[in-house]
Amino acid sequence: MDNFHTIAELIRIASERQKPVHEIVLAVESEQKLRTREELIDEMRQNWKVMYESVKKGLKGGIRSVSGLTGGDAPKLYRHQLKGFLGQAGLSTAAFAVAASEVNASMGRIVACPTAGSCGIVPAVLTEAYEQGRAEEDIVMSLFTAAGIGMVIDENASIAGALGGCQAECGSAAGMAAAALTEIGGGTPEQIGHAVALAIKNLLGLACDPVAGLVEVPCVKRNGFAAVHAMLAADMALAGVKSVIPVDEVIDAMDRIGRAMPRDIKETAEGGLATTKTGLALQKKIYG
Amino acid sequence: MHGVFDIIGPIMIGPSSSHTAGAVRLGLMARKVLGEPVTRAGIMLSGSFAQTYRGHGTDKALIAGVLGMKPDDERIRDSLSIAKEQGLEFAFQKADIPGAHPNTAELHLTGLHQNIAVVRGASVGGGNILITKINDYYVELAGRYPAVVTIQRDQPGVIMNITSILGMGGLNIAFMHVARKNRGEEAMTILELDEEPLPSVIEAIKGVDGIQQAFSIPAIG
């Protein structure tokens, strides 16, 4: 099996073999890691289980982070789902993402996806798909598609906030989530590519400027925003909307933007929101 | 190129892979080196660990590791009170370790039988660690391979006996490092292997003449 280094290659291999994208990612991983398809699917199923548990735990409430900066917003948002402008699906997705991120901030168990700071986005859209009645097996398989997208971003740009800012973490997660949802929604490999491009394009340049250097403000709520954003990207692609800029060029732009971003908004807590008057006051309160 | 589970995974305790998962692993490594139940832990924190350990829960993660918890253990959050219940005394101190990676901790552990272990290491990102000092020995141990560490008398034949036990167990040595304090005194061997050794292999190594201590450290990916 040919390895893939761009999303265009991944799409081409899938289209040529008339296989879903997840099958290509699975076959390459199986070959590279000398592990059977079944072993890989079992491990991914375990990841999905932990993702789902982290969402459910966060929705129950009673969560507080070590610093006290975050916790308890997920149940509020969840209770609002039938009353809001965004509609039930959008609001519950946002609540799911905030839930998993609040669990992360409170030292609960999560799956890094691709990082701990962006751990709510992929689980949120998949939990929403699951609760809309999509088959669990399709959800587990879609995680291989999401992983394949993340692998290409990691190779050609970055998934670390310290290197690429938040576009590298929440931006990558949104691209991965959009890919997974598009596949579950019956999209073609090309549509998956457009969904990723649309999701990432609209988070380019995002600063990583967390208050006190903690994975809390703005990270927790940002997971909620990015999950809804990913869902919109998937729906756009499934509706036939195309990205004018091809997905691999979007990832190249992300890499260049990440390099051009100043150090003080790349996870150093030396700029942006971290050095606002309130941000600095909170930092002082936490560390003395 | 990274694999699927480098992107989706690991399953871990939040909030940050370098401040929690990596810190738990440092604690676990120090516990392995001591090789007996820990009764006292003095932990020096350097660089960013010293600045932000409270907010990130790095203190809880280090103590959790010292208590033997894995990086995905949900009790990490409560590890400080669990340590008190189990009679583990601990103290944290900010320190400036010159030239050290920003996320560095040095753990001074005392065991039930008054043995002492000192382990210095850094959390280098994504939950990965690099051990840079074990007791009096400067080392570089990343945990990418399963490792066997021995402390022995510096005398002829000890290493031959260790490596032949590994060979008979079908274990290939990927990297090997030997260091000693002074001729004929205490020495340390670190053997990084391609596969995880069985407990029986470690027991056999403990039986080699001149071996004072032997333990294995699993690969941590």
Short mmCIF file of C-alpha atoms in Angstrom, two decimals:
data_model
loop_
_atom_site.label_atom_id
_atom_site.label_comp_id
_atom_site.label_asym_id
_atom_site.label_seq_id
_atom_site.Cartn_x
_atom_site.Cartn_y
_atom_site.Cartn_z
CA MET A 1 0.00 0.00 0.00
CA ASP A 2 1.34 3.43 -0.95
CA ASN A 3 1.90 5.74 1.95
CA PHE A 4 0.30 9.18 1.74
CA HIS A 5 1.93 12.50 2.52
CA THR A 6 -0.78 14.86 1.34
CA ILE A 7 -4.54 14.79 1.55
CA ALA A 8 -4.67 14.81 -2.26
CA GLU A 9 -2.72 11.52 -2.24
CA LEU A 10 -5.01 10.05 0.38
CA ILE A 11 -8.07 11.03 -1.68
CA ARG A 12 -6.50 9.73 -4.90
CA ILE A 13 -5.65 6.30 -3.40
CA ALA A 14 -9.15 5.99 -1.91
CA SER A 15 -10.82 6.98 -5.19
CA GLU A 16 -8.64 4.67 -7.30
CA ARG A 17 -9.35 1.70 -5.10
CA GLN A 18 -12.97 2.68 -4.59
CA LYS A 19 -12.50 2.33 -0.86
CA PRO A 20 -13.46 4.70 1.96
CA VAL A 21 -10.67 6.95 3.26
CA HIS A 22 -10.61 5.13 6.62
CA GLU A 23 -9.70 1.85 4.87
CA ILE A 24 -6.63 3.46 3.31
CA VAL A 25 -5.48 4.90 6.65
CA LEU A 26 -6.06 1.53 8.33
CA ALA A 27 -4.16 -0.39 5.66
CA VAL A 28 -1.15 1.96 5.81
CA GLU A 29 -1.06 1.87 9.62
CA SER A 30 -1.36 -1.92 9.65
CA GLU A 31 1.56 -2.22 7.23
CA GLN A 32 3.78 0.35 8.96
CA LYS A 33 3.19 -0.83 12.54
CA LEU A 34 2.93 -4.57 11.78
CA ARG A 35 -0.41 -4.72 13.57
CA THR A 36 -3.60 -6.41 12.41
CA ARG A 37 -6.64 -4.50 11.29
CA GLU A 38 -8.60 -5.95 14.22
CA GLU A 39 -6.03 -4.79 16.80
CA LEU A 40 -6.12 -1.29 15.39
CA ILE A 41 -9.92 -1.14 15.35
CA ASP A 42 -10.06 -2.45 18.94
CA GLU A 43 -7.66 0.24 20.13
CA MET A 44 -9.66 2.92 18.31
CA ARG A 45 -12.90 1.60 19.79
CA GLN A 46 -11.33 2.00 23.23
CA ASN A 47 -10.40 5.61 22.38
CA TRP A 48 -13.97 6.28 21.27
CA LYS A 49 -15.29 4.79 24.52
CA VAL A 50 -13.09 7.11 26.60
CA MET A 51 -14.08 10.10 24.43
CA TYR A 52 -17.78 9.36 24.95
CA GLU A 53 -17.28 8.89 28.70
CA SER A 54 -15.45 12.21 28.96
CA VAL A 55 -18.37 13.99 27.26
CA LYS A 56 -20.92 12.34 29.53
CA LYS A 57 -18.90 13.06 32.65
CA GLY A 58 -18.64 16.74 31.79
CA LEU A 59 -22.38 17.04 31.16
CA LYS A 60 -23.21 15.76 34.65
CA GLY A 61 -21.71 18.88 36.20
CA GLY A 62 -19.86 19.33 39.46
CA ILE A 63 -16.61 19.82 37.53
CA ARG A 64 -14.08 22.41 38.62
CA SER A 65 -10.53 22.90 37.35
CA VAL A 66 -7.53 22.95 39.67
CA SER A 67 -7.15 26.72 39.22
CA GLY A 68 -10.89 27.34 39.56
CA LEU A 69 -10.99 29.20 36.23
CA THR A 70 -13.31 26.78 34.43
CA GLY A 71 -16.02 24.20 35.00
CA GLY A 72 -19.79 23.86 34.99
CA ASP A 73 -20.58 25.54 31.66
CA ALA A 74 -21.32 22.33 29.74
CA PRO A 75 -24.53 21.46 31.65
CA LYS A 76 -25.75 25.07 31.30
CA LEU A 77 -25.33 24.94 27.55
CA TYR A 78 -26.88 21.49 27.34
CA ARG A 79 -30.00 22.61 29.21
CA HIS A 80 -30.35 25.52 26.77
CA GLN A 81 -30.36 23.31 23.65
CA LEU A 82 -34.08 23.50 22.90
CA LYS A 83 -34.33 27.23 23.54
CA GLY A 84 -31.39 28.56 21.56
CA PHE A 85 -31.10 30.22 18.16
CA LEU A 86 -28.51 27.72 16.97
CA GLY A 87 -30.85 24.75 17.26
CA GLN A 88 -30.68 21.54 19.19
CA ALA A 89 -27.90 19.82 17.24
CA GLY A 90 -25.56 22.81 17.27
CA LEU A 91 -26.04 23.57 20.94
CA SER A 92 -25.69 20.00 22.12
CA THR A 93 -22.51 19.65 20.01
CA ALA A 94 -21.09 22.77 21.65
CA ALA A 95 -22.07 21.43 25.08
CA PHE A 96 -20.38 18.07 24.35
CA ALA A 97 -17.13 19.79 23.37
CA VAL A 98 -17.11 22.06 26.43
CA ALA A 99 -17.91 19.00 28.57
CA ALA A 100 -14.87 17.00 27.46
CA SER A 101 -12.63 20.08 27.74
CA GLU A 102 -13.86 20.83 31.25
CA VAL A 103 -13.09 17.24 32.22
CA ASN A 104 -9.57 17.74 30.82
CA ALA A 105 -9.05 20.96 32.78
CA SER A 106 -10.23 19.24 35.97
CA MET A 107 -7.64 16.46 35.65
CA GLY A 108 -10.16 13.96 34.34
CA ARG A 109 -9.54 11.24 31.75
CA ILE A 110 -9.63 12.25 28.07
CA VAL A 111 -8.18 11.25 24.71
CA ALA A 112 -5.70 13.72 23.22
CA CYS A 113 -7.21 14.50 19.79
CA PRO A 114 -4.84 15.65 18.46
CA THR A 115 -3.87 17.36 21.76
CA ALA A 116 -5.30 17.63 25.26
CA GLY A 117 -6.15 21.30 24.66
CA SER A 118 -8.30 20.40 21.66
CA CYS A 119 -9.68 17.16 23.11
CA GLY A 120 -13.37 18.15 22.95
CA ILE A 121 -13.89 18.85 19.25
CA VAL A 122 -13.78 15.44 17.57
CA PRO A 123 -15.61 13.67 20.45
CA ALA A 124 -18.34 16.33 20.35
CA VAL A 125 -19.28 15.97 16.69
CA LEU A 126 -19.10 12.18 16.92
CA THR A 127 -21.25 12.09 20.07
CA GLU A 128 -23.82 14.22 18.26
CA ALA A 129 -23.74 11.86 15.24
CA TYR A 130 -24.09 8.87 17.59
CA GLU A 131 -27.05 10.41 19.39
CA GLN A 132 -28.65 11.16 16.03
CA GLY A 133 -28.64 7.40 15.47
CA ARG A 134 -25.48 6.83 13.45
CA ALA A 135 -23.91 3.37 13.89
CA GLU A 136 -21.13 3.12 16.46
CA GLU A 137 -19.02 1.08 14.01
CA ASP A 138 -19.14 3.94 11.46
CA ILE A 139 -18.08 6.36 14.18
CA VAL A 140 -15.09 4.23 15.18
CA MET A 141 -14.05 3.86 11.53
CA SER A 142 -14.41 7.60 10.91
CA LEU A 143 -11.76 8.17 13.58
CA PHE A 144 -9.22 6.57 11.23
CA THR A 145 -10.18 9.12 8.61
CA ALA A 146 -9.76 11.89 11.19
CA ALA A 147 -6.39 10.44 12.18
CA GLY A 148 -5.24 10.32 8.55
CA ILE A 149 -6.03 14.03 8.18
CA GLY A 150 -4.20 14.78 11.44
CA MET A 151 -1.16 12.79 10.28
CA VAL A 152 -0.88 14.86 7.10
CA ILE A 153 -1.27 18.15 9.02
CA ASP A 154 1.36 16.98 11.51
CA GLU A 155 3.74 16.15 8.69
CA ASN A 156 3.22 19.28 6.58
CA ALA A 157 2.39 21.90 9.23
CA SER A 158 2.05 21.28 12.98
CA ILE A 159 -0.40 20.11 15.63
CA ALA A 160 1.44 21.85 18.50
CA GLY A 161 0.29 25.24 19.80
CA ALA A 162 3.87 26.07 20.73
CA LEU A 163 4.86 25.76 17.06
CA GLY A 164 1.77 26.84 15.16
CA GLY A 165 -0.57 28.64 17.56
CA CYS A 166 -4.12 27.48 18.24
CA GLN A 167 -4.84 26.97 14.53
CA ALA A 168 -2.51 23.97 14.91
CA GLU A 169 -4.54 22.51 17.78
CA CYS A 170 -8.20 23.56 17.52
CA GLY A 171 -7.82 24.22 13.78
CA SER A 172 -6.43 20.73 13.16
CA ALA A 173 -9.06 19.17 15.43
CA ALA A 174 -11.82 20.99 13.52
CA GLY A 175 -10.43 19.72 10.22
CA MET A 176 -10.28 16.18 11.60
CA ALA A 177 -13.81 16.43 13.02
CA ALA A 178 -15.18 17.80 9.73
CA ALA A 179 -13.55 14.90 7.85
CA ALA A 180 -15.03 12.28 10.20
CA LEU A 181 -18.53 13.77 10.01
CA THR A 182 -18.41 14.10 6.23
CA GLU A 183 -17.53 10.44 5.93
CA ILE A 184 -20.30 9.41 8.33
CA GLY A 185 -22.69 11.59 6.33
CA GLY A 186 -21.90 9.62 3.18
CA GLY A 187 -19.54 12.15 1.58
CA THR A 188 -17.04 11.19 -1.12
CA PRO A 189 -13.26 11.36 -0.50
CA GLU A 190 -13.25 14.66 -2.45
CA GLN A 191 -15.98 16.06 -0.20
CA ILE A 192 -13.92 15.05 2.84
CA GLY A 193 -11.04 17.09 1.42
CA HIS A 194 -13.29 20.13 0.97
CA ALA A 195 -14.66 19.79 4.50
CA VAL A 196 -11.13 19.80 5.93
CA ALA A 197 -10.15 22.80 3.80
CA LEU A 198 -13.25 24.77 4.81
CA ALA A 199 -12.79 24.00 8.50
CA ILE A 200 -9.09 24.92 8.64
CA LYS A 201 -9.32 27.96 6.36
CA ASN A 202 -11.67 29.64 8.78
CA LEU A 203 -9.47 29.11 11.82
CA LEU A 204 -6.17 30.20 10.24
CA GLY A 205 -4.06 32.53 12.33
CA LEU A 206 -5.68 31.67 15.62
CA ALA A 207 -3.52 32.71 18.58
CA CYS A 208 -2.57 30.36 21.43
CA ASP A 209 -2.63 32.81 24.34
CA PRO A 210 -4.05 30.99 27.37
CA VAL A 211 -4.40 32.83 30.66
CA ALA A 212 -1.68 31.81 33.13
CA GLY A 213 -0.46 29.27 30.57
CA LEU A 214 -3.25 26.90 31.60
CA VAL A 215 -5.37 24.86 29.17
CA GLU A 216 -8.53 26.69 30.26
CA VAL A 217 -9.17 30.27 29.10
CA PRO A 218 -9.99 30.53 26.20
CA CYS A 219 -9.39 26.83 25.38
CA VAL A 220 -12.41 25.21 27.03
CA LYS A 221 -15.10 27.34 25.38
CA ARG A 222 -13.12 27.50 22.14
CA ASN A 223 -13.57 23.75 21.85
CA GLY A 224 -17.33 24.41 21.83
CA PHE A 225 -17.02 27.00 19.06
CA ALA A 226 -14.68 24.85 16.97
CA ALA A 227 -16.96 21.80 17.19
CA VAL A 228 -19.91 23.75 15.77
CA HIS A 229 -17.58 25.23 13.17
CA ALA A 230 -16.47 21.70 12.15
CA MET A 231 -20.08 20.59 11.86
CA LEU A 232 -20.83 23.53 9.56
CA ALA A 233 -17.80 22.67 7.41
CA ALA A 234 -19.03 19.06 7.07
CA ASP A 235 -22.54 20.19 6.18
CA MET A 236 -21.19 22.66 3.62
CA ALA A 237 -19.11 19.94 1.97
CA LEU A 238 -22.03 17.48 2.03
CA ALA A 239 -24.23 20.16 0.44
CA GLY A 240 -21.74 20.34 -2.44
CA VAL A 241 -19.95 23.53 -1.43
CA LYS A 242 -16.31 23.43 -2.48
CA SER A 243 -13.22 25.12 -1.10
CA VAL A 244 -11.67 27.34 -3.77
CA ILE A 245 -8.21 26.77 -2.25
CA PRO A 246 -7.28 23.05 -2.32
CA VAL A 247 -6.89 21.45 1.09
CA ASP A 248 -3.13 20.81 0.90
CA GLU A 249 -2.54 24.45 -0.02
CA VAL A 250 -4.62 25.45 3.00
CA ILE A 251 -2.38 23.28 5.18
CA ASP A 252 0.67 24.90 3.58
CA ALA A 253 -0.78 28.33 4.42
CA MET A 254 -1.34 27.15 7.98
CA ASP A 255 2.31 26.14 8.21
CA ARG A 256 3.53 29.50 6.89
CA ILE A 257 1.17 31.46 9.11
CA GLY A 258 2.26 29.41 12.13
CA ARG A 259 5.90 30.21 11.47
CA ALA A 260 5.13 33.91 10.97
CA MET A 261 3.16 34.20 14.22
CA PRO A 262 5.11 35.90 17.00
CA ARG A 263 6.37 33.76 19.86
CA ASP A 264 4.26 35.55 22.45
CA ILE A 265 1.03 34.09 21.03
CA LYS A 266 2.34 30.55 20.69
CA GLU A 267 1.61 28.96 24.07
CA THR A 268 4.02 31.12 26.05
CA ALA A 269 1.36 33.09 28.00
CA GLU A 270 3.36 36.22 27.12
CA GLY A 271 0.80 37.90 24.87
CA GLY A 272 -2.80 38.18 23.72
CA LEU A 273 -5.49 37.24 26.23
CA ALA A 274 -2.87 36.10 28.75
CA THR A 275 -1.52 39.64 29.12
CA THR A 276 -4.85 41.47 29.31
CA LYS A 277 -5.47 43.30 32.59
CA THR A 278 -7.77 40.50 33.76
CA GLY A 279 -5.53 37.76 32.40
CA LEU A 280 -2.56 39.09 34.35
CA ALA A 281 -4.64 39.55 37.51
CA LEU A 282 -5.85 35.94 37.31
CA GLN A 283 -2.29 34.73 36.76
CA LYS A 284 -1.19 36.59 39.88
CA LYS A 285 -4.06 35.13 41.88
CA ILE A 286 -3.22 31.56 40.81
CA TYR A 287 0.56 31.66 41.27
CA GLY A 288 0.89 34.37 43.88
CA MET B 1 5.51 10.28 9.92
CA HIS B 2 3.53 9.72 13.10
CA GLY B 3 1.02 6.91 13.41
CA VAL B 4 -2.73 6.92 13.92
CA PHE B 5 -2.51 6.72 17.72
CA ASP B 6 0.01 9.55 17.97
CA ILE B 7 -2.77 11.75 16.55
CA ILE B 8 -5.77 10.23 18.34
CA GLY B 9 -4.38 9.33 21.75
CA PRO B 10 -3.03 8.75 24.25
CA ILE B 11 -5.81 8.22 26.74
CA MET B 12 -4.59 10.49 29.52
CA ILE B 13 -5.46 12.61 32.50
CA GLY B 14 -5.64 16.31 31.66
CA PRO B 15 -4.94 19.12 31.42
CA SER B 16 -1.65 18.92 29.52
CA SER B 17 0.39 16.02 28.21
CA SER B 18 3.71 17.54 29.29
CA HIS B 19 2.54 18.74 32.72
CA THR B 20 0.49 15.69 33.70
CA ALA B 21 1.23 12.58 31.60
CA GLY B 22 4.96 13.34 31.41
CA ALA B 23 5.13 14.21 35.11
CA VAL B 24 3.39 10.96 36.11
CA ARG B 25 5.97 9.06 34.07
CA LEU B 26 8.83 10.86 35.81
CA GLY B 27 7.36 9.83 39.16
CA LEU B 28 6.89 6.25 38.00
CA MET B 29 10.45 6.08 36.73
CA ALA B 30 11.84 7.32 40.06
CA ARG B 31 9.73 4.73 41.90
CA LYS B 32 11.10 1.97 39.64
CA VAL B 33 14.65 3.10 40.36
CA LEU B 34 14.08 2.99 44.12
CA GLY B 35 12.58 -0.49 43.82
CA GLU B 36 10.70 -0.53 47.12
CA PRO B 37 7.67 1.26 48.59
CA VAL B 38 8.35 4.98 48.92
CA THR B 39 7.98 6.63 52.32
CA ARG B 40 9.44 10.05 51.59
CA ALA B 41 9.64 12.15 48.42
CA GLY B 42 11.47 15.44 48.13
CA ILE B 43 10.86 16.93 44.72
CA MET B 44 12.77 19.83 43.19
CA LEU B 45 11.08 21.65 40.33
CA SER B 46 12.99 23.71 37.81
CA GLY B 47 12.02 26.17 35.06
CA SER B 48 8.42 26.22 33.89
CA PHE B 49 7.59 23.30 36.21
CA ALA B 50 8.54 25.56 39.12
CA GLN B 51 6.47 28.48 37.79
CA THR B 52 3.23 26.69 36.86
CA TYR B 53 3.06 23.42 38.77
CA ARG B 54 0.10 24.43 40.92
CA GLY B 55 -2.18 25.44 38.05
CA HIS B 56 -1.34 22.40 35.95
CA GLY B 57 -1.46 19.91 38.78
CA THR B 58 2.13 18.84 38.06
CA ASP B 59 2.67 18.24 41.81
CA LYS B 60 -0.29 15.83 41.88
CA ALA B 61 0.97 14.10 38.74
CA LEU B 62 4.50 13.58 40.11
CA ILE B 63 3.22 12.20 43.42
CA ALA B 64 0.74 9.97 41.55
CA GLY B 65 3.66 8.47 39.65
CA VAL B 66 5.62 8.00 42.89
CA LEU B 67 2.56 6.14 44.24
CA GLY B 68 2.62 3.87 41.16
CA MET B 69 -0.35 5.31 39.28
CA LYS B 70 -0.36 5.25 35.46
CA PRO B 71 -0.88 8.41 33.34
CA ASP B 72 -4.56 7.54 32.72
CA ASP B 73 -5.46 6.95 36.38
CA GLU B 74 -8.38 9.11 37.50
CA ARG B 75 -7.06 9.15 41.08
CA ILE B 76 -4.21 11.45 39.99
CA ARG B 77 -6.38 14.44 40.90
CA ASP B 78 -6.52 13.24 44.52
CA SER B 79 -2.99 11.89 44.74
CA LEU B 80 -1.79 14.32 47.43
CA SER B 81 -4.46 13.20 49.89
CA ILE B 82 -3.97 9.55 48.88
CA ALA B 83 -0.24 9.99 49.63
CA LYS B 84 -1.08 11.29 53.11
CA GLU B 85 -3.41 8.33 53.73
CA GLN B 86 -0.68 5.92 52.66
CA GLY B 87 1.91 7.55 54.87
CA LEU B 88 4.00 9.03 52.07
CA GLU B 89 5.62 12.27 53.21
CA PHE B 90 6.39 14.72 50.45
CA ALA B 91 7.71 18.22 49.92
CA PHE B 92 8.17 20.41 46.86
CA GLN B 93 10.91 22.91 46.41
CA LYS B 94 11.63 25.32 43.58
CA ALA B 95 15.17 25.00 42.32
CA ASP B 96 17.30 26.31 39.52
CA ILE B 97 19.01 23.40 37.82
CA PRO B 98 21.50 25.03 35.42
CA GLY B 99 21.19 23.99 31.78
CA ALA B 100 18.13 21.85 32.45
CA HIS B 101 15.13 21.59 30.10
CA PRO B 102 12.34 24.00 31.23
CA ASN B 103 10.12 21.16 32.48
CA THR B 104 12.60 19.43 34.77
CA ALA B 105 12.02 17.69 38.10
CA GLU B 106 14.47 15.97 40.41
CA LEU B 107 12.98 13.39 42.73
CA HIS B 108 14.73 12.34 45.94
CA LEU B 109 13.00 9.22 47.20
CA THR B 110 13.49 7.30 50.44
CA GLY B 111 12.07 3.79 50.74
CA LEU B 112 10.72 1.52 53.42
CA HIS B 113 14.17 0.00 53.97
CA GLN B 114 15.89 3.39 53.96
CA ASN B 115 17.17 3.01 50.40
CA ILE B 116 17.57 6.26 48.54
CA ALA B 117 17.10 7.07 44.86
CA VAL B 118 17.64 10.32 43.02
CA VAL B 119 16.15 10.64 39.55
CA ARG B 120 16.28 13.76 37.42
CA GLY B 121 14.28 14.06 34.24
CA ALA B 122 12.39 16.37 31.94
CA SER B 123 8.96 16.24 30.39
CA VAL B 124 9.85 17.01 26.79
CA GLY B 125 6.40 17.24 25.18
CA GLY B 126 3.48 15.02 24.26
CA GLY B 127 3.91 13.07 27.48
CA ASN B 128 7.42 11.99 26.51
CA ILE B 129 10.21 12.20 29.08
CA LEU B 130 13.98 12.17 29.14
CA ILE B 131 15.73 10.90 32.27
CA THR B 132 19.04 12.73 32.58
CA LYS B 133 20.39 11.55 35.91
CA ILE B 134 19.95 8.43 38.04
CA ASN B 135 21.63 8.60 41.45
CA ASP B 136 25.18 9.73 40.69
CA TYR B 137 25.04 8.80 37.01
CA TYR B 138 24.33 11.13 34.11
CA VAL B 139 22.20 9.21 31.61
CA GLU B 140 19.96 9.78 28.62
CA LEU B 141 16.95 7.55 28.79
CA ALA B 142 13.90 8.50 26.74
CA GLY B 143 11.81 5.43 27.38
CA ARG B 144 11.32 4.81 23.66
CA TYR B 145 12.55 1.25 24.16
CA PRO B 146 11.97 -1.07 27.09
CA ALA B 147 15.07 -0.83 29.26
CA VAL B 148 16.84 -2.94 31.85
CA VAL B 149 18.85 -0.98 34.41
CA THR B 150 21.33 -2.66 36.73
CA ILE B 151 23.52 -1.39 39.53
CA GLN B 152 26.45 -3.67 40.13
CA ARG B 153 30.00 -4.00 41.42
CA ASP B 154 32.55 -2.93 38.81
CA GLN B 155 34.15 -6.33 38.21
CA PRO B 156 34.90 -8.52 35.17
CA GLY B 157 32.14 -10.74 33.82
CA VAL B 158 29.05 -9.03 35.21
CA ILE B 159 28.00 -7.52 31.89
CA MET B 160 28.71 -10.76 30.05
CA ASN B 161 26.39 -12.58 32.42
CA ILE B 162 23.66 -9.97 32.01
CA THR B 163 23.85 -9.99 28.23
CA SER B 164 23.88 -13.78 28.02
CA ILE B 165 20.69 -13.94 30.13
CA LEU B 166 19.11 -11.43 27.73
CA GLY B 167 20.35 -13.43 24.75
CA MET B 168 18.94 -16.67 26.11
CA GLY B 169 15.64 -14.87 26.61
CA GLY B 170 15.66 -13.99 22.90
CA LEU B 171 16.05 -10.29 23.68
CA ASN B 172 18.02 -8.07 21.32
CA ILE B 173 19.96 -5.12 22.77
CA ALA B 174 19.34 -1.92 20.80
CA PHE B 175 21.51 0.45 22.89
CA MET B 176 23.79 -0.08 25.87
CA HIS B 177 25.47 2.31 28.26
CA VAL B 178 27.87 1.48 31.10
CA ALA B 179 29.21 3.93 33.68
CA ARG B 180 31.02 3.57 37.00
CA LYS B 181 31.94 5.76 39.93
CA ASN B 182 35.46 4.41 40.50
CA ARG B 183 37.30 1.29 39.46
CA GLY B 184 36.05 -1.69 41.46
CA GLU B 185 33.22 0.26 43.06
CA GLU B 186 29.62 0.70 42.02
CA ALA B 187 28.66 0.77 38.32
CA MET B 188 25.48 1.15 36.34
CA THR B 189 24.39 -0.48 33.09
CA ILE B 190 21.46 0.63 30.98
CA LEU B 191 20.35 -1.76 28.26
CA GLU B 192 17.63 -0.66 25.87
CA LEU B 193 15.93 -3.62 24.24
CA ASP B 194 13.77 -4.24 21.20
CA GLU B 195 11.22 -6.10 23.28
CA GLU B 196 9.83 -6.04 26.80
CA PRO B 197 11.71 -8.49 29.10
CA LEU B 198 9.69 -11.03 31.12
CA PRO B 199 9.85 -10.70 34.93
CA SER B 200 11.76 -14.01 35.01
CA VAL B 201 14.57 -12.38 33.01
CA ILE B 202 14.91 -9.60 35.59
CA GLU B 203 14.86 -12.17 38.40
CA ALA B 204 17.65 -14.11 36.65
CA ILE B 205 19.73 -10.93 36.31
CA LYS B 206 19.25 -10.20 40.02
CA GLY B 207 20.90 -13.56 40.69
CA VAL B 208 24.11 -12.64 38.83
CA ASP B 209 27.18 -12.33 41.07
CA GLY B 210 27.92 -8.68 41.77
CA ILE B 211 24.43 -7.34 40.92
CA GLN B 212 23.02 -5.07 43.62
CA GLN B 213 19.86 -4.01 41.89
CA ALA B 214 18.06 -4.74 38.62
CA PHE B 215 14.81 -3.43 37.28
CA SER B 216 13.02 -2.93 34.01
CA ILE B 217 11.42 0.21 32.67
CA PRO B 218 8.70 -0.29 30.09
CA ALA B 219 8.72 1.71 26.85
CA ILE B 220 6.48 4.70 27.07
CA GLY B 221 5.93 5.30 23.32
#
